[in-house]
Amino acid sequence: MHHLFIAHSKFFITCVFLLQFLGIQNTTADTLSIAVASNFRSVMEQLSEAFNEQRGDNQVDHQINISSASSGILYAQILRGAPFQLFFSANESYPEKLVASGHGVADTLATYAIGTLVMVSRGEREVSEAKSPKEILSKAKRIAIANPRTAPYGIAAIEALESLGVAHERQPTLVVGNNIAQAWQFFHSDNVDVAIVAASLVNSVERIEKKYNSDVGLTGPDGKEKQQSLRIVDLSSYLKHPVRQGRVAIKPMLPLAQEFLDFMRTSVAEKIITEGGYLLPVPADTKSSMNAVIIPPIMSP
Amino acid sequence: MNLLTSDITALWLTLQLAAVTTVILMVVGAPLAWWLSRSTSRFASVVEATVALPLILPPTVIGFYLLIAFSPDNFFGGNWLALTGHSLAFTFSGLVVGSVIYSLPFVVQPLQTGFQHFDHKLLEAAETMGAGILDRFFNLIIPLTRRAFATAALLGFAHTMGEFGVVLMIGGNIPGETQVLSIALYDHVEALDYHRAHWLAGGLLVFSFVLLILLYGFNRHKLTNRVG
């Protein structure tokens, strides 16, 4: 019995030691974990790359982890204690709610980007010959949107369908992605003919294709290149409000998190955001200085 | 509280999916398991390994390949579209295809084990007495391996009820079409609707537990019968 106890305690101590060792391994490097709404993921990846570059030589010992999902899913995870230090949502209300619940740092609350809702269809398909957005939607066999229960872009898509007067009629054709990236993937893999997504996703695909292929076109999931043009319709005018994306730091506030937020205000970062398909919010305190707002490049058909 | 409408739709849909999948799997699985239990060819181990693959593959692998196969540009998806007029992705039929693949080992393996313990001399005897193939199958094989059949059907049904990953990738979360219980539950949890989540999670837990008690109870009963 005594021996057994010793054996057990040795085993226990080894376990504790191992766990601590693993824990130390994780925490020695300064780690910043960022939760980002799926629509902003590719921009966030570029931002973190630029941030690392800028930080460069003075402090190499840090690491940025990016997790993306729909804003509502990330919000729920943070409420349950997920270890994120920064949260970039696709709306303003989730960050506000986190401040109200005591998870968010109040003075880090801000709007970091204004997104554009677009409707995408394939150029050579019959559906794209339609003259109006309403007609495209009426001809579509399947329309991919993000889940309106957890994704602000899903709510925006429903709002656009409602103001176009087709929400009820087109309800059976809606295919709901777990987040906006999945809705876009449904379209990209050619399993739906129309998708209502954030302009940034369409932009990021164009960028990726340019990076890996000399010709711009969509590459299917099977790797086969498809020479296809996209028809993209801006749906902003069918929304009551633009999609304002808010962010907040999560307690406890890390110095590295503050550093990243400061970096977001630099011209380097702002250029990445606008090139990613977003508008910059006009800062409240500099409204009179009429900051130039760059209009994002949205592909024409 | 609108627990009822959409959740009951999801429950009904899930039961339908599990039932259709189980029926298809019993029809396809029984001959396959029979062949596997009898065959001595090397090719049989390849087939056996293929059948077992869904046990260890992440559902995302199956979901990913199915999504590609369903695309109208590919052979399978293209022909399906030409034949039926609609694509397989985000439809109930698509989920049935996914579930049949996903639950295949849960039906084939218990059947195969049952058939291996079957005394083949009995079949030869029946044949000499003039019993046809169907006669032998329904009046000899099924009664003597009914434990294996029950296990296979229950496991296939229960496993399909609990399917999640594959449906998440090929379903598209459409109420009444592809929104099964596990997806509806996930949706409730992520929307922080814990009240409805509790109903579904608790219900699935109790259901699965009862199903397994029935299964093990049935097997134990058979065992004591045989001993006694």
Short mmCIF file of C-alpha atoms in Angstrom, two decimals:
data_model
loop_
_atom_site.label_atom_id
_atom_site.label_comp_id
_atom_site.label_asym_id
_atom_site.label_seq_id
_atom_site.Cartn_x
_atom_site.Cartn_y
_atom_site.Cartn_z
CA MET A 1 0.00 0.00 0.00
CA HIS A 2 2.80 2.35 1.00
CA HIS A 3 4.76 1.45 -2.13
CA LEU A 4 1.75 2.05 -4.20
CA PHE A 5 1.41 5.48 -2.69
CA ILE A 6 5.03 6.32 -3.47
CA ALA A 7 4.64 5.07 -7.00
CA HIS A 8 1.50 7.13 -7.37
CA SER A 9 3.02 10.28 -5.97
CA LYS A 10 6.09 9.92 -8.20
CA PHE A 11 3.81 9.55 -11.16
CA PHE A 12 1.81 12.54 -10.00
CA ILE A 13 4.93 14.70 -9.58
CA THR A 14 6.14 13.69 -13.03
CA CYS A 15 2.80 14.66 -14.47
CA VAL A 16 2.79 18.01 -12.73
CA PHE A 17 6.34 18.63 -13.88
CA LEU A 18 5.48 17.72 -17.47
CA LEU A 19 2.39 19.90 -17.48
CA GLN A 20 4.31 22.82 -16.04
CA PHE A 21 7.07 22.31 -18.55
CA LEU A 22 4.53 22.36 -21.37
CA GLY A 23 2.89 25.41 -19.83
CA ILE A 24 6.18 27.26 -19.62
CA GLN A 25 6.89 26.38 -23.21
CA ASN A 26 3.70 28.12 -24.15
CA THR A 27 4.09 31.23 -22.11
CA THR A 28 7.80 32.15 -22.43
CA ALA A 29 7.23 33.71 -25.83
CA ASP A 30 4.94 36.72 -25.69
CA THR A 31 1.78 35.41 -27.31
CA LEU A 32 -1.08 37.49 -28.65
CA SER A 33 -4.22 35.56 -29.46
CA ILE A 34 -6.60 37.39 -31.76
CA ALA A 35 -10.18 36.34 -32.38
CA VAL A 36 -11.32 37.68 -35.72
CA ALA A 37 -14.60 37.53 -37.63
CA SER A 38 -14.17 35.30 -40.70
CA ASN A 39 -14.66 38.15 -43.16
CA PHE A 40 -11.59 39.97 -41.80
CA ARG A 41 -9.31 36.95 -41.46
CA SER A 42 -7.15 37.39 -44.53
CA VAL A 43 -6.67 41.09 -43.78
CA MET A 44 -5.76 40.20 -40.19
CA GLU A 45 -3.14 37.77 -41.43
CA GLN A 46 -1.54 40.53 -43.49
CA LEU A 47 -1.79 42.95 -40.58
CA SER A 48 -0.03 40.56 -38.24
CA GLU A 49 2.66 39.93 -40.84
CA ALA A 50 3.21 43.67 -41.21
CA PHE A 51 3.16 44.06 -37.43
CA ASN A 52 5.85 41.38 -37.05
CA GLU A 53 7.91 43.03 -39.76
CA GLN A 54 7.63 46.44 -38.17
CA ARG A 55 8.46 45.12 -34.73
CA GLY A 56 11.30 43.26 -36.39
CA ASP A 57 14.65 43.34 -34.68
CA ASN A 58 13.86 44.98 -31.38
CA GLN A 59 11.60 42.20 -30.12
CA VAL A 60 11.45 38.99 -32.02
CA ASP A 61 10.22 36.97 -29.09
CA HIS A 62 6.50 37.15 -29.71
CA GLN A 63 3.90 35.20 -31.55
CA ILE A 64 0.48 36.06 -32.93
CA ASN A 65 -2.24 33.42 -33.11
CA ILE A 66 -5.30 34.17 -35.21
CA SER A 67 -8.58 32.31 -34.72
CA SER A 68 -11.52 32.99 -36.98
CA ALA A 69 -15.19 32.04 -36.81
CA SER A 70 -18.45 33.94 -37.02
CA SER A 71 -18.54 36.90 -34.62
CA GLY A 72 -21.34 35.36 -32.57
CA ILE A 73 -19.41 32.13 -32.07
CA LEU A 74 -16.28 34.05 -30.99
CA TYR A 75 -18.39 36.23 -28.69
CA ALA A 76 -19.83 33.11 -27.05
CA GLN A 77 -16.35 31.61 -26.69
CA ILE A 78 -14.99 34.75 -25.02
CA LEU A 79 -17.94 34.79 -22.60
CA ARG A 80 -16.95 31.24 -21.65
CA GLY A 81 -13.39 32.35 -20.98
CA ALA A 82 -11.60 31.65 -24.27
CA PRO A 83 -8.03 32.96 -23.99
CA PHE A 84 -8.15 35.77 -26.57
CA GLN A 85 -6.62 39.18 -25.96
CA LEU A 86 -8.19 41.00 -28.90
CA PHE A 87 -11.58 40.55 -30.55
CA PHE A 88 -12.31 41.92 -34.02
CA SER A 89 -16.02 41.49 -34.62
CA ALA A 90 -18.11 42.02 -37.74
CA ASN A 91 -20.46 44.29 -35.81
CA GLU A 92 -20.25 46.81 -33.01
CA SER A 93 -22.71 45.19 -30.64
CA TYR A 94 -20.73 42.09 -29.64
CA PRO A 95 -17.70 44.14 -28.46
CA GLU A 96 -20.10 46.51 -26.65
CA LYS A 97 -21.78 43.56 -24.95
CA LEU A 98 -18.38 42.23 -23.84
CA VAL A 99 -17.60 45.58 -22.19
CA ALA A 100 -21.01 45.51 -20.50
CA SER A 101 -20.40 41.98 -19.20
CA GLY A 102 -17.01 42.97 -17.81
CA HIS A 103 -14.89 40.95 -20.25
CA GLY A 104 -13.87 43.79 -22.53
CA VAL A 105 -11.65 46.79 -21.79
CA ALA A 106 -13.98 49.80 -22.21
CA ASP A 107 -11.50 52.32 -23.58
CA THR A 108 -10.33 49.97 -26.35
CA LEU A 109 -13.81 49.87 -27.90
CA ALA A 110 -13.67 51.24 -31.45
CA THR A 111 -14.81 50.76 -35.02
CA TYR A 112 -11.89 49.51 -37.11
CA ALA A 113 -13.45 48.97 -40.52
CA ILE A 114 -16.64 49.37 -42.50
CA GLY A 115 -17.46 46.38 -44.64
CA THR A 116 -19.29 46.10 -47.93
CA LEU A 117 -21.97 43.51 -48.59
CA VAL A 118 -21.84 42.12 -52.11
CA MET A 119 -23.72 39.56 -54.16
CA VAL A 120 -21.54 37.30 -56.29
CA SER A 121 -22.51 35.14 -59.23
CA ARG A 122 -20.53 33.55 -62.02
CA GLY A 123 -20.16 35.73 -65.09
CA GLU A 124 -20.85 33.13 -67.75
CA ARG A 125 -23.89 31.63 -66.06
CA GLU A 126 -27.43 32.45 -67.05
CA VAL A 127 -28.06 33.85 -63.61
CA SER A 128 -25.61 36.67 -64.28
CA GLU A 129 -27.48 37.84 -67.38
CA ALA A 130 -30.20 39.21 -65.13
CA LYS A 131 -30.52 42.96 -65.17
CA SER A 132 -31.28 43.74 -61.54
CA PRO A 133 -30.13 42.29 -58.22
CA LYS A 134 -33.69 41.18 -57.62
CA GLU A 135 -33.70 39.27 -60.90
CA ILE A 136 -30.39 37.55 -60.10
CA LEU A 137 -31.83 36.45 -56.78
CA SER A 138 -35.02 35.21 -58.39
CA LYS A 139 -33.10 33.14 -60.92
CA ALA A 140 -30.68 31.65 -58.38
CA LYS A 141 -31.16 27.98 -57.56
CA ARG A 142 -29.24 28.27 -54.30
CA ILE A 143 -28.12 31.37 -52.42
CA ALA A 144 -25.36 31.06 -49.82
CA ILE A 145 -25.39 33.38 -46.81
CA ALA A 146 -23.77 33.31 -43.38
CA ASN A 147 -25.81 32.11 -40.40
CA PRO A 148 -27.88 35.15 -39.31
CA ARG A 149 -28.01 33.81 -35.75
CA THR A 150 -24.30 34.26 -35.22
CA ALA A 151 -22.87 36.19 -38.19
CA PRO A 152 -23.52 39.93 -38.66
CA TYR A 153 -23.03 39.53 -42.44
CA GLY A 154 -25.80 36.92 -42.36
CA ILE A 155 -28.09 39.45 -40.69
CA ALA A 156 -27.07 42.02 -43.31
CA ALA A 157 -27.79 39.53 -46.11
CA ILE A 158 -31.29 38.87 -44.74
CA GLU A 159 -31.84 42.62 -44.44
CA ALA A 160 -30.84 43.12 -48.08
CA LEU A 161 -33.16 40.29 -49.17
CA GLU A 162 -35.96 41.89 -47.19
CA SER A 163 -35.51 45.34 -48.68
CA LEU A 164 -35.38 43.74 -52.14
CA GLY A 165 -38.71 42.14 -51.26
CA VAL A 166 -37.57 38.55 -51.89
CA ALA A 167 -36.74 37.37 -48.37
CA HIS A 168 -39.83 35.23 -47.97
CA GLU A 169 -39.97 33.91 -51.50
CA ARG A 170 -36.27 32.99 -51.61
CA GLN A 171 -36.16 31.49 -48.10
CA PRO A 172 -36.19 27.85 -49.36
CA THR A 173 -33.16 28.46 -51.57
CA LEU A 174 -30.96 29.80 -48.77
CA VAL A 175 -27.93 27.71 -47.88
CA VAL A 176 -26.55 28.80 -44.53
CA GLY A 177 -22.81 28.74 -43.88
CA ASN A 178 -21.49 28.44 -40.37
CA ASN A 179 -19.71 31.73 -40.99
CA ILE A 180 -19.19 34.03 -43.95
CA ALA A 181 -16.10 32.11 -45.08
CA GLN A 182 -18.09 28.89 -45.37
CA ALA A 183 -20.83 30.69 -47.31
CA TRP A 184 -18.14 31.91 -49.69
CA GLN A 185 -16.59 28.43 -49.89
CA PHE A 186 -19.98 26.98 -50.90
CA PHE A 187 -19.92 29.40 -53.85
CA HIS A 188 -16.24 28.91 -54.58
CA SER A 189 -16.63 25.11 -54.77
CA ASP A 190 -19.45 25.71 -57.28
CA ASN A 191 -22.13 24.15 -55.09
CA VAL A 192 -24.30 27.30 -55.10
CA ASP A 193 -24.73 29.80 -57.93
CA VAL A 194 -25.13 32.97 -55.86
CA ALA A 195 -23.53 34.06 -52.60
CA ILE A 196 -24.12 37.16 -50.48
CA VAL A 197 -20.86 37.83 -48.67
CA ALA A 198 -18.38 40.49 -47.60
CA ALA A 199 -16.50 42.18 -50.44
CA SER A 200 -13.24 41.41 -48.64
CA LEU A 201 -13.61 37.67 -49.31
CA VAL A 202 -13.93 38.19 -53.03
CA ASN A 203 -10.95 40.52 -52.90
CA SER A 204 -8.84 38.03 -51.01
CA VAL A 205 -9.53 35.29 -53.53
CA GLU A 206 -8.37 37.55 -56.31
CA ARG A 207 -5.20 38.23 -54.37
CA ILE A 208 -4.54 34.55 -53.73
CA GLU A 209 -5.11 33.66 -57.36
CA LYS A 210 -2.72 36.37 -58.43
CA LYS A 211 -0.14 35.03 -56.04
CA TYR A 212 -0.27 31.45 -57.28
CA ASN A 213 -1.48 31.69 -60.86
CA SER A 214 -0.52 33.96 -63.63
CA ASP A 215 -4.10 34.08 -64.91
CA VAL A 216 -6.77 35.45 -62.70
CA GLY A 217 -9.58 32.99 -62.38
CA LEU A 218 -11.18 30.80 -59.83
CA THR A 219 -9.42 27.61 -58.96
CA GLY A 220 -11.77 24.85 -57.93
CA PRO A 221 -11.15 22.76 -54.82
CA ASP A 222 -9.90 20.00 -57.11
CA GLY A 223 -7.11 22.31 -58.24
CA LYS A 224 -8.48 22.58 -61.75
CA GLU A 225 -8.35 26.11 -62.98
CA LYS A 226 -11.65 27.54 -64.05
CA GLN A 227 -11.51 30.50 -66.32
CA GLN A 228 -14.48 32.33 -64.97
CA SER A 229 -15.30 35.90 -64.34
CA LEU A 230 -17.41 36.97 -61.43
CA ARG A 231 -20.33 39.32 -61.45
CA ILE A 232 -20.28 41.34 -58.27
CA VAL A 233 -23.14 43.57 -57.18
CA ASP A 234 -22.73 45.98 -54.29
CA LEU A 235 -25.73 45.57 -51.95
CA SER A 236 -24.84 48.45 -49.60
CA SER A 237 -27.73 50.57 -50.84
CA TYR A 238 -30.18 47.89 -49.66
CA LEU A 239 -28.98 48.15 -46.06
CA LYS A 240 -30.27 50.66 -43.52
CA HIS A 241 -26.80 50.97 -42.01
CA PRO A 242 -23.35 50.10 -43.34
CA VAL A 243 -21.68 47.06 -41.73
CA ARG A 244 -19.59 48.76 -39.05
CA GLN A 245 -17.06 46.37 -37.57
CA GLY A 246 -16.02 46.94 -33.96
CA ARG A 247 -13.16 45.63 -31.84
CA VAL A 248 -12.27 45.43 -28.19
CA ALA A 249 -9.40 44.19 -26.02
CA ILE A 250 -10.18 41.38 -23.58
CA LYS A 251 -9.12 41.54 -19.94
CA PRO A 252 -6.44 41.22 -18.71
CA MET A 253 -5.00 43.75 -21.12
CA LEU A 254 -1.58 42.73 -22.48
CA PRO A 255 1.04 45.35 -23.47
CA LEU A 256 1.42 43.48 -26.76
CA ALA A 257 -2.32 43.88 -27.39
CA GLN A 258 -2.05 47.64 -26.89
CA GLU A 259 0.92 47.69 -29.20
CA PHE A 260 -1.10 45.92 -31.88
CA LEU A 261 -4.02 48.33 -31.49
CA ASP A 262 -1.61 51.27 -31.86
CA PHE A 263 -0.22 49.63 -34.98
CA MET A 264 -3.76 49.43 -36.42
CA ARG A 265 -3.79 53.24 -36.60
CA THR A 266 -0.61 53.51 -38.67
CA SER A 267 -0.79 54.28 -42.36
CA VAL A 268 0.71 50.86 -43.17
CA ALA A 269 -2.15 49.12 -41.40
CA GLU A 270 -4.80 51.43 -42.83
CA LYS A 271 -3.54 50.75 -46.33
CA ILE A 272 -3.86 46.98 -45.77
CA ILE A 273 -7.41 47.43 -44.45
CA THR A 274 -8.60 49.56 -47.36
CA GLU A 275 -6.91 47.31 -49.92
CA GLY A 276 -8.66 44.39 -48.27
CA GLY A 277 -12.02 45.78 -49.34
CA TYR A 278 -13.01 47.95 -46.37
CA LEU A 279 -13.66 51.59 -45.68
CA LEU A 280 -11.99 53.25 -42.73
CA PRO A 281 -14.22 54.84 -40.13
CA VAL A 282 -13.76 58.59 -39.96
CA PRO A 283 -12.29 59.15 -36.49
CA ALA A 284 -14.64 61.19 -34.35
CA ASP A 285 -11.93 63.60 -33.19
CA THR A 286 -10.54 64.29 -36.64
CA LYS A 287 -13.78 64.63 -38.56
CA SER A 288 -13.03 68.28 -39.38
CA SER A 289 -9.71 67.39 -40.96
CA MET A 290 -11.63 65.45 -43.64
CA ASN A 291 -9.52 62.33 -43.70
CA ALA A 292 -9.44 60.92 -47.17
CA VAL A 293 -11.44 57.73 -47.27
CA ILE A 294 -10.18 55.36 -49.88
CA ILE A 295 -12.85 53.48 -51.77
CA PRO A 296 -12.00 49.79 -51.87
CA PRO A 297 -11.32 48.21 -55.22
CA ILE A 298 -14.30 46.08 -56.07
CA MET A 299 -13.99 44.01 -59.18
CA SER A 300 -16.29 44.75 -62.02
CA PRO A 301 -17.79 41.89 -64.03
CA MET B 1 -40.69 29.45 -26.18
CA ASN B 2 -40.55 28.16 -29.68
CA LEU B 3 -38.70 25.00 -28.81
CA LEU B 4 -41.28 23.04 -30.67
CA THR B 5 -41.43 24.07 -34.30
CA SER B 6 -37.85 24.06 -35.58
CA ASP B 7 -36.50 21.55 -33.08
CA ILE B 8 -39.21 19.04 -33.81
CA THR B 9 -38.56 19.54 -37.51
CA ALA B 10 -34.90 18.75 -36.79
CA LEU B 11 -35.84 15.69 -34.72
CA TRP B 12 -38.15 14.35 -37.42
CA LEU B 13 -35.54 15.01 -40.11
CA THR B 14 -32.86 13.24 -38.08
CA LEU B 15 -35.07 10.20 -37.52
CA GLN B 16 -35.84 10.07 -41.24
CA LEU B 17 -32.17 10.34 -42.14
CA ALA B 18 -31.21 7.62 -39.67
CA ALA B 19 -34.02 5.33 -40.87
CA VAL B 20 -33.30 5.74 -44.59
CA THR B 21 -29.56 5.35 -44.00
CA THR B 22 -30.06 2.20 -41.89
CA VAL B 23 -32.31 0.57 -44.48
CA ILE B 24 -29.83 1.28 -47.29
CA LEU B 25 -26.93 0.09 -45.16
CA MET B 26 -28.67 -3.17 -44.21
CA VAL B 27 -29.41 -3.91 -47.87
CA VAL B 28 -25.91 -3.00 -49.06
CA GLY B 29 -24.07 -4.09 -45.93
CA ALA B 30 -25.46 -7.61 -45.55
CA PRO B 31 -24.14 -9.03 -48.87
CA LEU B 32 -20.88 -7.12 -48.41
CA ALA B 33 -20.42 -8.49 -44.89
CA TRP B 34 -21.30 -11.99 -46.11
CA TRP B 35 -18.70 -11.79 -48.85
CA LEU B 36 -16.10 -10.42 -46.42
CA SER B 37 -16.80 -13.22 -43.95
CA ARG B 38 -16.33 -15.89 -46.61
CA SER B 39 -13.70 -14.50 -48.97
CA THR B 40 -10.10 -15.58 -48.72
CA SER B 41 -8.80 -13.34 -51.51
CA ARG B 42 -6.26 -10.64 -50.79
CA PHE B 43 -8.58 -8.11 -52.32
CA ALA B 44 -10.94 -8.74 -49.40
CA SER B 45 -8.56 -7.06 -46.94
CA VAL B 46 -8.50 -3.98 -49.17
CA VAL B 47 -12.29 -3.88 -49.13
CA GLU B 48 -12.31 -4.51 -45.38
CA ALA B 49 -9.91 -1.62 -44.84
CA THR B 50 -12.04 0.65 -47.05
CA VAL B 51 -15.15 -0.23 -45.07
CA ALA B 52 -13.35 0.57 -41.80
CA LEU B 53 -11.91 3.90 -43.02
CA PRO B 54 -14.78 6.09 -41.71
CA LEU B 55 -13.98 4.80 -38.21
CA ILE B 56 -10.66 6.60 -38.14
CA LEU B 57 -10.97 9.35 -40.76
CA PRO B 58 -11.92 12.78 -39.44
CA PRO B 59 -15.44 13.62 -40.70
CA THR B 60 -13.90 16.70 -42.32
CA VAL B 61 -11.99 14.46 -44.75
CA ILE B 62 -15.22 12.76 -45.84
CA GLY B 63 -17.04 16.11 -45.94
CA PHE B 64 -14.35 17.72 -48.05
CA TYR B 65 -14.24 14.95 -50.64
CA LEU B 66 -18.03 14.76 -50.78
CA LEU B 67 -18.26 18.49 -51.38
CA ILE B 68 -15.86 18.13 -54.29
CA ALA B 69 -17.69 15.09 -55.64
CA PHE B 70 -21.04 16.91 -55.41
CA SER B 71 -19.83 19.88 -57.48
CA PRO B 72 -21.57 19.88 -60.90
CA ASP B 73 -18.14 20.08 -62.57
CA ASN B 74 -17.24 16.61 -61.41
CA PHE B 75 -18.29 13.25 -62.79
CA PHE B 76 -20.50 12.23 -59.88
CA GLY B 77 -22.12 15.62 -59.22
CA GLY B 78 -22.52 16.34 -62.93
CA ASN B 79 -24.27 13.06 -63.66
CA TRP B 80 -26.48 13.36 -60.61
CA LEU B 81 -27.50 16.85 -61.75
CA ALA B 82 -28.24 15.57 -65.26
CA LEU B 83 -30.31 12.66 -63.91
CA THR B 84 -32.26 14.37 -61.14
CA GLY B 85 -32.16 18.04 -62.07
CA HIS B 86 -30.73 19.20 -58.75
CA SER B 87 -27.35 19.10 -57.08
CA LEU B 88 -26.57 16.84 -54.13
CA ALA B 89 -24.93 19.40 -51.87
CA PHE B 90 -27.24 20.90 -49.24
CA THR B 91 -29.99 18.36 -49.82
CA PHE B 92 -31.42 15.48 -47.83
CA SER B 93 -30.23 13.06 -50.54
CA GLY B 94 -26.71 14.43 -50.13
CA LEU B 95 -26.88 13.76 -46.39
CA VAL B 96 -28.04 10.20 -47.08
CA VAL B 97 -25.00 9.63 -49.32
CA GLY B 98 -22.73 11.07 -46.62
CA SER B 99 -24.37 9.05 -43.83
CA VAL B 100 -24.20 5.78 -45.73
CA ILE B 101 -20.44 6.22 -46.10
CA TYR B 102 -20.00 7.51 -42.57
CA SER B 103 -21.97 4.72 -40.85
CA LEU B 104 -20.92 1.86 -43.13
CA PRO B 105 -18.47 0.18 -40.71
CA PHE B 106 -21.02 0.30 -37.88
CA VAL B 107 -23.32 -1.95 -39.90
CA VAL B 108 -20.86 -4.11 -41.82
CA GLN B 109 -18.57 -5.05 -38.93
CA PRO B 110 -21.19 -6.54 -36.56
CA LEU B 111 -22.76 -8.42 -39.49
CA GLN B 112 -19.40 -9.77 -40.58
CA THR B 113 -18.65 -10.99 -37.05
CA GLY B 114 -22.07 -12.63 -36.89
CA PHE B 115 -21.60 -14.36 -40.26
CA GLN B 116 -18.16 -15.63 -39.28
CA HIS B 117 -19.71 -17.51 -36.37
CA PHE B 118 -22.37 -18.97 -38.61
CA ASP B 119 -22.09 -22.72 -39.21
CA HIS B 120 -21.91 -23.09 -42.96
CA LYS B 121 -22.65 -26.82 -42.83
CA LEU B 122 -26.22 -25.87 -42.06
CA LEU B 123 -26.44 -24.07 -45.38
CA GLU B 124 -25.11 -27.03 -47.28
CA ALA B 125 -27.60 -29.25 -45.53
CA ALA B 126 -30.44 -26.90 -46.42
CA GLU B 127 -29.27 -26.76 -50.01
CA THR B 128 -29.26 -30.54 -50.35
CA MET B 129 -32.80 -30.47 -49.04
CA GLY B 130 -33.71 -28.15 -51.90
CA ALA B 131 -33.91 -24.76 -50.19
CA GLY B 132 -33.33 -21.85 -52.62
CA ILE B 133 -31.03 -18.90 -51.97
CA LEU B 134 -33.77 -16.60 -50.66
CA ASP B 135 -35.26 -19.40 -48.61
CA ARG B 136 -31.88 -20.10 -47.03
CA PHE B 137 -31.26 -16.39 -46.40
CA PHE B 138 -34.60 -15.58 -44.78
CA ASN B 139 -35.25 -18.87 -42.98
CA LEU B 140 -31.76 -19.87 -41.94
CA ILE B 141 -29.21 -17.04 -41.99
CA ILE B 142 -31.36 -14.23 -40.62
CA PRO B 143 -32.89 -16.21 -37.71
CA LEU B 144 -29.53 -17.62 -36.67
CA THR B 145 -27.67 -14.29 -36.91
CA ARG B 146 -30.50 -12.03 -35.79
CA ARG B 147 -28.36 -10.73 -32.93
CA ALA B 148 -25.82 -9.46 -35.45
CA PHE B 149 -28.58 -7.92 -37.57
CA ALA B 150 -30.09 -6.16 -34.57
CA THR B 151 -26.70 -4.87 -33.43
CA ALA B 152 -25.86 -3.65 -36.93
CA ALA B 153 -29.19 -1.87 -37.39
CA LEU B 154 -29.15 -0.23 -33.97
CA LEU B 155 -25.54 0.93 -34.27
CA GLY B 156 -26.06 2.21 -37.80
CA PHE B 157 -29.17 4.10 -36.70
CA ALA B 158 -27.60 5.55 -33.55
CA HIS B 159 -24.38 6.54 -35.27
CA THR B 160 -26.29 8.37 -38.00
CA MET B 161 -28.36 10.17 -35.35
CA GLY B 162 -25.12 11.49 -33.89
CA GLU B 163 -23.52 12.55 -37.15
CA PHE B 164 -22.15 16.08 -37.06
CA GLY B 165 -18.92 16.88 -38.87
CA VAL B 166 -19.91 15.62 -42.29
CA VAL B 167 -23.30 17.36 -42.13
CA LEU B 168 -21.66 20.60 -41.04
CA MET B 169 -19.63 20.56 -44.24
CA ILE B 170 -22.16 19.35 -46.81
CA GLY B 171 -25.47 20.31 -45.18
CA GLY B 172 -25.78 24.07 -45.26
CA ASN B 173 -27.96 24.19 -42.12
CA ILE B 174 -31.33 24.27 -43.91
CA PRO B 175 -34.31 23.67 -41.60
CA GLY B 176 -36.41 20.72 -42.76
CA GLU B 177 -33.83 19.68 -45.33
CA THR B 178 -30.38 19.35 -43.76
CA GLN B 179 -30.62 20.84 -40.26
CA VAL B 180 -30.32 17.65 -38.18
CA LEU B 181 -30.43 17.56 -34.37
CA SER B 182 -26.67 17.82 -33.81
CA ILE B 183 -26.48 20.88 -36.09
CA ALA B 184 -29.51 22.50 -34.46
CA LEU B 185 -27.88 21.88 -31.07
CA TYR B 186 -24.60 23.43 -32.22
CA ASP B 187 -26.55 26.40 -33.53
CA HIS B 188 -28.33 26.89 -30.19
CA VAL B 189 -25.08 26.64 -28.22
CA GLU B 190 -23.29 29.14 -30.42
CA ALA B 191 -26.22 31.54 -30.28
CA LEU B 192 -26.07 31.14 -26.47
CA ASP B 193 -29.58 29.71 -26.41
CA TYR B 194 -28.73 27.24 -23.66
CA HIS B 195 -32.34 26.53 -22.83
CA ARG B 196 -33.04 24.94 -26.19
CA ALA B 197 -29.55 23.43 -26.28
CA HIS B 198 -30.28 21.60 -23.01
CA TRP B 199 -33.45 20.09 -24.42
CA LEU B 200 -31.71 18.73 -27.48
CA ALA B 201 -28.51 17.62 -25.73
CA GLY B 202 -30.42 15.95 -22.89
CA GLY B 203 -32.79 14.29 -25.31
CA LEU B 204 -29.96 12.89 -27.44
CA LEU B 205 -28.13 11.67 -24.34
CA VAL B 206 -31.16 9.82 -22.99
CA PHE B 207 -32.03 8.43 -26.41
CA SER B 208 -28.52 7.09 -27.06
CA PHE B 209 -28.32 5.61 -23.57
CA VAL B 210 -31.67 3.84 -23.89
CA LEU B 211 -30.69 2.52 -27.31
CA LEU B 212 -27.45 1.05 -25.97
CA ILE B 213 -29.22 -0.47 -22.94
CA LEU B 214 -31.66 -2.13 -25.35
CA LEU B 215 -28.79 -3.38 -27.48
CA TYR B 216 -26.74 -4.80 -24.61
CA GLY B 217 -29.85 -6.10 -22.87
CA PHE B 218 -30.83 -7.95 -26.02
CA ASN B 219 -27.36 -9.44 -26.41
CA ARG B 220 -27.18 -10.48 -22.75
CA HIS B 221 -30.61 -12.04 -22.96
CA LYS B 222 -29.50 -14.12 -25.92
CA LEU B 223 -26.40 -15.13 -24.02
CA THR B 224 -28.29 -16.36 -20.94
CA ASN B 225 -30.78 -18.15 -23.18
CA ARG B 226 -27.99 -20.01 -24.87
CA VAL B 227 -26.30 -20.92 -21.59
CA GLY B 228 -29.54 -21.90 -19.92
#
